Coordinates of C-alpha atoms in Angstrom, one line a residue:
T1 CA 129.6 115.3 106.3
V2 CA 130.3 118.6 107.8
L3 CA 127.8 120.3 104.8
V4 CA 125.2 117.0 105.9
E5 CA 125.5 118.3 109.2
W6 CA 125.1 121.9 108.2
A7 CA 121.7 120.9 106.2
L8 CA 120.2 119.0 109.0
R9 CA 120.9 121.9 111.4
A10 CA 119.1 124.1 108.8
A11 CA 116.0 121.9 108.2
D12 CA 115.8 121.8 112.1
E13 CA 115.8 126.0 111.9
A14 CA 113.3 126.0 108.9
G15 CA 110.9 123.4 111.0
C16 CA 111.7 120.8 108.1
A17 CA 111.6 117.1 108.7
G18 CA 114.8 116.5 107.2
L19 CA 117.1 116.5 104.4
G20 CA 115.5 115.7 101.1
M21 CA 118.7 115.6 99.3
L22 CA 121.9 117.1 99.1
T23 CA 124.1 116.9 96.1
F24 CA 127.9 117.9 96.4
E25 CA 129.5 120.1 93.7
T26 CA 133.0 121.5 95.3
P27 CA 134.8 120.6 98.0
L28 CA 135.1 123.4 100.5
V29 CA 138.9 123.7 100.8
L30 CA 140.2 125.9 104.3
P31 CA 142.7 128.4 103.2
P32 CA 146.0 128.3 105.1
A33 CA 144.4 130.9 108.3
N34 CA 141.6 128.3 108.2
A35 CA 139.2 131.2 107.8
V36 CA 136.2 131.3 105.6
Q37 CA 132.6 132.8 105.3
V38 CA 130.0 130.4 104.9
Q39 CA 126.3 130.8 103.9
L40 CA 123.1 128.6 103.8
V41 CA 120.3 129.3 101.5
V42 CA 117.1 128.3 102.2
S43 CA 114.0 129.3 100.1
A44 CA 110.8 129.8 101.0
Q45 CA 108.2 126.9 101.1
A46 CA 106.9 125.3 97.4
G47 CA 104.7 122.1 98.4
E48 CA 106.6 119.5 100.3
R49 CA 110.4 121.0 100.0
R50 CA 112.4 123.7 100.7
D51 CA 115.9 124.3 98.3
V52 CA 118.6 124.6 100.1
G53 CA 122.7 126.1 98.8
V54 CA 125.9 125.8 100.8
Y55 CA 128.2 128.7 99.4
S56 CA 131.5 130.1 100.9
R57 CA 134.0 132.5 100.3
P58 CA 137.7 133.4 101.5
H59 CA 137.1 136.8 101.8
P60 CA 134.0 139.6 101.7
D61 CA 136.0 140.9 98.3
A62 CA 135.8 137.4 97.0
G63 CA 133.0 135.7 95.0
W64 CA 130.9 133.2 96.1
T65 CA 131.3 129.5 95.6
C66 CA 128.7 126.9 95.6
H67 CA 129.5 124.0 97.6
A68 CA 126.4 122.0 97.6
T69 CA 122.5 122.2 96.6
G70 CA 119.7 120.2 97.1
F71 CA 116.5 120.4 99.3
L72 CA 115.0 120.0 103.0
S73 CA 112.0 117.9 103.0
V74 CA 108.8 119.5 105.0
G75 CA 106.6 116.6 105.2
T76 CA 107.4 114.2 107.9
T77 CA 109.5 111.0 107.8
G78 CA 109.9 107.5 109.3
S79 CA 112.8 106.3 111.7
Q80 CA 113.9 102.6 112.0
D81 CA 115.5 101.0 114.8
L82 CA 118.0 97.9 114.9
T83 CA 115.8 95.7 116.9
G84 CA 117.0 92.1 118.2
P85 CA 119.8 90.7 119.6
W86 CA 123.1 92.9 118.9
P87 CA 125.1 92.0 117.1
P88 CA 122.7 89.9 115.1
P89 CA 123.3 85.8 115.5
E90 CA 123.4 85.3 111.7
A91 CA 126.0 88.2 110.9
E92 CA 129.9 87.0 111.1
R93 CA 132.4 89.5 113.3
V94 CA 135.3 91.1 111.2
E95 CA 138.8 92.2 112.7
V96 CA 139.0 96.0 112.4
S97 CA 141.8 96.3 114.4
D98 CA 144.0 97.5 111.2
F99 CA 141.2 98.7 109.4
Y100 CA 142.6 102.2 108.8
E101 CA 146.0 100.8 108.3
Q102 CA 144.5 98.6 105.2
A103 CA 142.8 101.9 104.2
D104 CA 145.9 104.1 104.0
T105 CA 147.1 101.3 101.7
A106 CA 143.7 101.8 99.6
G107 CA 143.9 105.7 99.4
Y108 CA 142.4 107.2 101.9
G109 CA 144.3 109.1 104.7
Y110 CA 142.1 109.0 107.9
G111 CA 143.6 111.0 110.4
P112 CA 143.4 110.4 114.4
A113 CA 140.2 112.4 114.8
F114 CA 138.3 110.4 112.0
R115 CA 139.4 107.1 113.2
G116 CA 135.6 105.7 114.7
L117 CA 135.3 102.4 113.5
T118 CA 135.3 99.7 116.8
A119 CA 133.6 97.0 115.6
A120 CA 132.1 95.1 112.6
W121 CA 129.9 92.3 111.1
L122 CA 129.2 91.1 108.0
H123 CA 126.1 89.6 106.4
G124 CA 125.3 89.4 102.7
S125 CA 125.5 92.6 101.1
T126 CA 125.0 94.4 104.9
V127 CA 127.9 95.4 107.5
Y128 CA 126.6 95.9 111.5
A129 CA 129.0 98.2 113.2
E130 CA 129.6 100.0 116.2
V131 CA 131.3 103.7 115.8
A132 CA 133.0 105.7 118.4
L133 CA 133.9 109.9 118.2
P134 CA 137.6 110.0 119.0
A135 CA 139.0 112.1 122.0
L136 CA 140.8 114.1 119.3
A137 CA 137.8 115.0 117.3
G138 CA 136.4 116.9 120.2
P139 CA 133.3 117.2 121.9
S140 CA 129.7 116.6 120.4
D141 CA 127.9 119.8 122.4
G142 CA 126.7 122.0 119.6
F143 CA 126.2 119.3 116.9
G144 CA 123.4 117.8 115.5
I145 CA 125.5 114.6 114.8
H146 CA 129.2 115.2 114.9
P147 CA 130.8 115.2 111.4
A148 CA 133.9 113.0 112.0
L149 CA 130.9 110.6 114.0
L150 CA 128.9 110.9 110.8
D151 CA 131.6 110.2 108.5
A152 CA 132.5 107.0 110.2
T153 CA 129.2 105.5 109.9
L154 CA 130.2 105.2 106.3
H155 CA 133.9 103.6 106.9
P156 CA 132.1 100.3 106.8
A157 CA 131.2 100.3 103.4
L158 CA 135.1 99.7 103.0
L159 CA 134.8 96.2 104.0
R160 CA 132.5 95.3 101.1
D161 CA 134.0 97.8 98.6
E162 CA 136.8 96.7 96.2
K163 CA 136.6 100.0 94.0
P164 CA 138.7 102.8 93.5
V165 CA 138.9 105.5 96.3
Q166 CA 134.9 106.4 96.4
L167 CA 133.8 110.1 97.5
P168 CA 130.0 110.7 98.6
S169 CA 128.4 112.9 96.1
V170 CA 124.6 112.5 97.0
W171 CA 122.9 112.2 100.0
T172 CA 119.2 111.4 100.1
G173 CA 116.4 110.9 102.6
V174 CA 118.6 112.3 105.5
S175 CA 116.7 112.5 108.8
L176 CA 118.3 113.3 112.5
W177 CA 116.1 111.7 115.1
A178 CA 118.4 112.3 118.4
A179 CA 121.1 114.9 118.8
G180 CA 124.8 114.8 120.8
A181 CA 125.5 111.0 120.3
T182 CA 129.6 110.0 121.2
S183 CA 128.9 105.9 120.1
L184 CA 126.8 104.3 117.7
R185 CA 125.5 101.4 116.5
L186 CA 124.7 100.9 112.4
R187 CA 123.2 98.5 109.5
L188 CA 124.9 99.7 106.1
S189 CA 123.1 97.9 103.2
T190 CA 124.2 98.4 99.8
D191 CA 122.3 98.1 96.5
D192 CA 122.7 99.5 92.9
H193 CA 120.9 102.7 94.7
G194 CA 123.8 103.7 97.1
H195 CA 124.3 102.9 100.8
R196 CA 121.3 102.6 103.2
L197 CA 121.9 104.0 106.6
V198 CA 119.8 103.1 109.9
V199 CA 121.9 104.5 113.0
T200 CA 121.1 103.8 116.3
D201 CA 122.6 104.9 119.9
P202 CA 123.8 101.7 122.0
L203 CA 120.2 101.4 123.2
G204 CA 118.3 101.2 120.1
V205 CA 116.8 104.6 120.2
P206 CA 117.2 106.0 116.5
V207 CA 119.5 108.8 116.1
L208 CA 119.7 108.8 111.9
T209 CA 118.8 107.2 108.7
A210 CA 119.6 107.9 105.3
E211 CA 117.8 106.5 102.3
A212 CA 120.8 106.5 100.1
V213 CA 124.2 107.6 100.0
V214 CA 125.7 107.6 96.4
T215 CA 129.5 107.9 95.9
R216 CA 131.4 108.3 92.8
D217 CA 135.5 107.5 92.2
A218 CA 137.5 110.2 93.4
D219 CA 139.4 110.3 90.0
T220 CA 136.5 111.2 88.1
V221 CA 134.8 114.0 90.3
E222 CA 134.8 117.7 87.9
Y223 CA 135.8 119.6 90.5
V224 CA 136.4 122.9 89.0
R225 CA 133.2 125.2 88.9
P226 CA 133.3 129.1 88.4
A227 CA 132.1 131.6 91.4
P228 CA 129.0 133.8 90.8
A229 CA 130.0 137.0 91.0
S230 CA 126.9 138.4 93.4
A231 CA 125.8 137.0 96.7
P232 CA 124.0 133.6 95.8
A233 CA 120.4 133.0 95.7
P234 CA 118.5 129.6 95.9
R235 CA 118.0 128.1 92.2
Q236 CA 115.1 128.7 90.7
R237 CA 112.7 125.6 89.9
R238 CA 109.9 125.3 87.9
D239 CA 106.8 125.0 90.1
A240 CA 104.3 121.8 89.7
A241 CA 101.6 124.1 89.3
D242 CA 103.2 125.7 85.9
W243 CA 103.6 122.4 84.3
S244 CA 100.2 121.5 85.7
G245 CA 98.8 124.7 83.8
R246 CA 100.7 124.1 80.8
L247 CA 99.8 120.3 80.3
A248 CA 95.7 121.6 81.1
A249 CA 95.9 123.8 77.9
L250 CA 96.8 120.5 75.6
P251 CA 95.2 117.9 74.4
P252 CA 96.1 114.4 76.0
A253 CA 98.7 113.3 73.5
E254 CA 100.5 116.8 73.2
Q255 CA 100.9 116.4 76.9
H256 CA 102.4 113.3 76.8
D257 CA 104.7 114.4 74.0
A258 CA 105.8 117.7 75.9
L259 CA 107.0 115.5 79.0
L260 CA 108.6 112.8 77.1
D261 CA 110.4 115.6 74.9
L262 CA 111.5 116.9 78.6
V263 CA 112.4 113.5 79.9
L264 CA 114.4 112.5 77.0
S265 CA 116.2 116.0 76.6
H266 CA 117.4 115.6 80.1
A267 CA 118.4 111.9 79.7
A268 CA 120.5 113.1 76.8
A269 CA 122.2 116.0 78.4
V270 CA 122.9 113.7 81.4
L271 CA 124.6 110.7 78.9
G272 CA 126.4 113.7 77.0
H273 CA 124.2 113.1 73.8
A274 CA 123.8 116.4 71.5
D275 CA 120.6 115.1 70.1
P276 CA 117.5 113.5 72.5
D277 CA 116.7 111.6 69.3
G278 CA 119.6 109.0 70.5
V279 CA 117.7 108.1 73.2
E280 CA 115.5 105.2 72.5
T281 CA 112.0 105.7 74.5
E282 CA 111.7 102.0 75.2
R283 CA 115.0 101.0 76.1
G284 CA 115.9 100.3 79.8
F285 CA 117.7 103.3 81.4
G286 CA 120.7 100.6 82.3
E287 CA 120.9 99.6 78.8
I288 CA 121.4 103.3 77.3
G289 CA 123.8 104.0 80.1
F290 CA 122.6 105.4 83.2
D291 CA 124.2 104.1 86.5
S292 CA 123.6 105.0 90.3
L293 CA 125.2 108.4 89.8
T294 CA 123.8 109.2 86.6
A295 CA 120.1 107.9 87.5
V296 CA 120.4 110.4 90.5
E297 CA 121.5 113.3 88.1
L298 CA 118.9 112.8 85.9
R299 CA 116.0 112.5 88.8
N300 CA 117.6 116.0 90.3
R301 CA 117.4 117.4 86.9
L302 CA 113.5 116.7 86.2
A303 CA 112.7 117.5 89.7
T304 CA 114.1 121.1 88.7
A305 CA 112.5 120.8 85.8
T306 CA 109.0 120.1 87.2
G307 CA 108.8 121.1 90.9
L308 CA 108.0 117.7 91.8
Q309 CA 109.3 115.8 95.0
L310 CA 111.1 112.7 92.9
A311 CA 112.0 109.4 94.7
A312 CA 115.6 108.6 94.5
T313 CA 114.8 105.2 92.9
L314 CA 113.2 107.2 89.8
I315 CA 114.5 105.4 86.7
F316 CA 114.4 102.1 88.5
D317 CA 111.2 102.1 89.5
H318 CA 110.2 103.5 85.9
P319 CA 112.8 101.6 83.9
N320 CA 112.7 103.4 80.6
P321 CA 111.7 107.2 79.3
L322 CA 108.0 106.0 78.5
A323 CA 107.3 104.7 81.6
L324 CA 108.9 107.6 83.5
T325 CA 107.1 110.1 81.1
R326 CA 104.0 107.9 82.4
H327 CA 104.5 108.6 85.6
L328 CA 105.1 112.4 85.5
H329 CA 102.4 112.4 83.4
A330 CA 100.1 111.1 86.5
A331 CA 101.6 113.2 88.8
L332 CA 101.4 116.8 86.8
S333 CA 98.1 115.9 85.2
P334 CA 96.4 113.0 87.0
Q335 CA 93.0 114.2 86.0
S336 CA 93.6 113.9 82.2
T337 CA 96.0 110.7 82.3
D338 CA 94.9 108.1 80.4
P339 CA 93.6 105.3 83.0
A340 CA 95.8 102.6 81.5
A341 CA 98.9 104.4 82.2
S342 CA 100.1 102.6 85.1
V343 CA 98.8 99.2 83.9
F344 CA 100.9 99.2 81.0
D345 CA 103.8 100.7 84.0
R346 CA 103.2 97.7 86.2
L347 CA 103.8 95.8 83.0
E348 CA 106.8 96.6 82.4
E349 CA 107.8 96.5 85.9
L350 CA 106.7 92.8 85.7
E351 CA 108.6 92.3 82.3
A352 CA 111.9 93.4 83.9
A353 CA 111.1 91.5 87.2
L354 CA 110.3 88.0 85.3
P355 CA 113.7 86.6 84.4
T356 CA 114.9 86.9 88.1
A357 CA 111.7 86.0 89.7
A358 CA 111.4 82.5 87.6
Q359 CA 114.7 81.1 88.4
E360 CA 112.9 78.2 90.6
A361 CA 110.9 75.6 89.3
P362 CA 107.8 75.7 91.4
L363 CA 107.7 79.6 91.2
R364 CA 107.8 79.3 87.3
A365 CA 104.7 77.2 87.6
E366 CA 102.5 79.7 89.7
L367 CA 103.9 82.2 87.6
R368 CA 102.5 80.7 84.4
K369 CA 99.0 79.7 86.2
R370 CA 98.8 83.7 87.1
L371 CA 99.6 85.0 83.5
Q372 CA 97.4 82.4 81.9
A373 CA 94.6 83.5 84.4
A374 CA 95.1 87.5 84.0
V375 CA 95.1 87.0 80.3
A376 CA 91.9 84.7 80.9
R377 CA 89.8 87.5 82.6
L378 CA 90.8 90.1 79.8
D379 CA 88.8 87.9 77.6
G380 CA 85.5 87.3 79.8
P381 CA 84.3 87.0 83.3
A382 CA 86.1 85.3 86.0
E383 CA 84.3 82.4 86.0
A384 CA 85.5 81.5 82.4
V385 CA 89.1 80.9 83.7
P386 CA 90.8 77.8 82.2
T387 CA 92.0 75.7 83.7
P388 CA 95.9 75.9 83.3
L389 CA 97.4 74.0 80.8
A390 CA 100.7 72.0 80.9
V391 CA 103.6 74.0 79.1
P392 CA 105.3 72.2 76.9
A393 CA 109.5 72.1 76.8
T394 CA 109.7 74.7 74.4
L395 CA 108.9 77.3 77.1
E396 CA 110.7 75.9 79.8
A397 CA 113.5 77.1 82.4
A398 CA 115.8 78.8 80.2
T399 CA 113.6 80.0 77.6
L400 CA 111.0 81.6 80.1
E401 CA 114.1 83.5 81.8
A402 CA 114.7 84.9 78.4
A403 CA 111.2 85.6 77.7
T404 CA 110.2 88.8 77.2
L405 CA 106.4 89.6 78.8
G406 CA 105.2 90.0 74.8
E407 CA 106.7 86.7 74.0
I408 CA 105.0 84.9 77.2
F409 CA 101.6 86.5 76.2
D410 CA 102.2 85.4 72.3
F411 CA 102.6 81.7 73.8
I412 CA 99.7 82.0 75.7
D413 CA 97.6 83.2 72.9
Q414 CA 99.1 80.2 70.2
E415 CA 98.0 77.8 72.9
L416 CA 94.7 79.1 74.0
G417 CA 94.0 79.8 70.5
R418 CA 94.4 76.1 69.4
R419 CA 93.7 74.4 72.4
G420 CA 90.7 76.5 73.3
G421 CA 88.8 76.6 69.6
T422 CA 87.1 79.8 70.8
G423 CA 88.2 81.9 67.4
A424 CA 90.5 84.7 67.9
P425 CA 93.4 84.1 69.9
M426 CA 92.8 86.0 73.8
G427 CA 95.7 88.0 72.7
A428 CA 94.0 90.0 70.5
H429 CA 91.9 92.0 72.8
L430 CA 94.8 93.3 74.2
D431 CA 95.3 95.8 71.1

């Protein structure tokens, strides 16, 4: 959290809206004398971002060690507050008087300056909590947000987390709205993308928001990194204009192939594969071995390679290498991109969402009607949409939940082709 606070200060000094992303590489360990030289390096503006790096060395003759890299966001971001009664009436209070003793048993060693959690409530996957800056942490003067107080905002995650000891690995979309706070209220929600934070003062005034904080097991972190021999410099990123120029010189099919090669090569590197041919283009990222941490790593690599500002949820929004390639193609070469690409992206997202969305019978019925109407519109004017057909038992409940979008379309083709008597099945128009 010290490095995050430094990066937020750098954003303020550089006139940026906030911290787009910060990925930790090596801990900054203080030497016995507690003396260390630190550099924060911020690059010139490139589009909507400025690269940032945090480096240190124990003395002037030593090489620099990189502790974290990322980028600052130039564009504006929105804030959130905690509206409504506090605590939320639907949340259940949790006793936290022995929280830090239990944390010690779990493997966390919070010293007296870091024991800031004072109250907590649970509601589903969301934790509501109150934290305060311990007196032993020192005053909040001079900080945007005191690192000990910022660290305490993550402690409530332990009330829901039964994993081994976790360390923050990546912070994404961090904005500081007010400085000098000594006590906070917060909402911490957790999903596959990480922890999302909304932090206010006791009156509900926004203090800090974070789109995602990704953690990883403490015993799996590779913390040894060779120190560069010379002074640090921002990592070089390929400008998006370079890629746009390269793609403009290629036929559309070759544009797609070039970007697909880029996606597959970086996906293979993240997964530890020697050959990108082993990464299947139409299989979901989750199926081929990606988790929340490797998802962020792939996003970081592609952002570095292309110069694009990519969302933290990139591979969840575009769930396989082919869909991700189409997204990059649209961002880098919107004039020459196949106009049908976004439609196929949405169909893939729909296919991924159907098993969850169709768990209740009334919703399954409505989905059938909408899918049938959508396919009918491909075959003729809107007024030709047929009356929804009764769905036989062969596509009821469990079958629908397990079916792919293609299987659903095949079923519609068969049923409409047999009953409508109009010749070719409607699905033929999809080819």
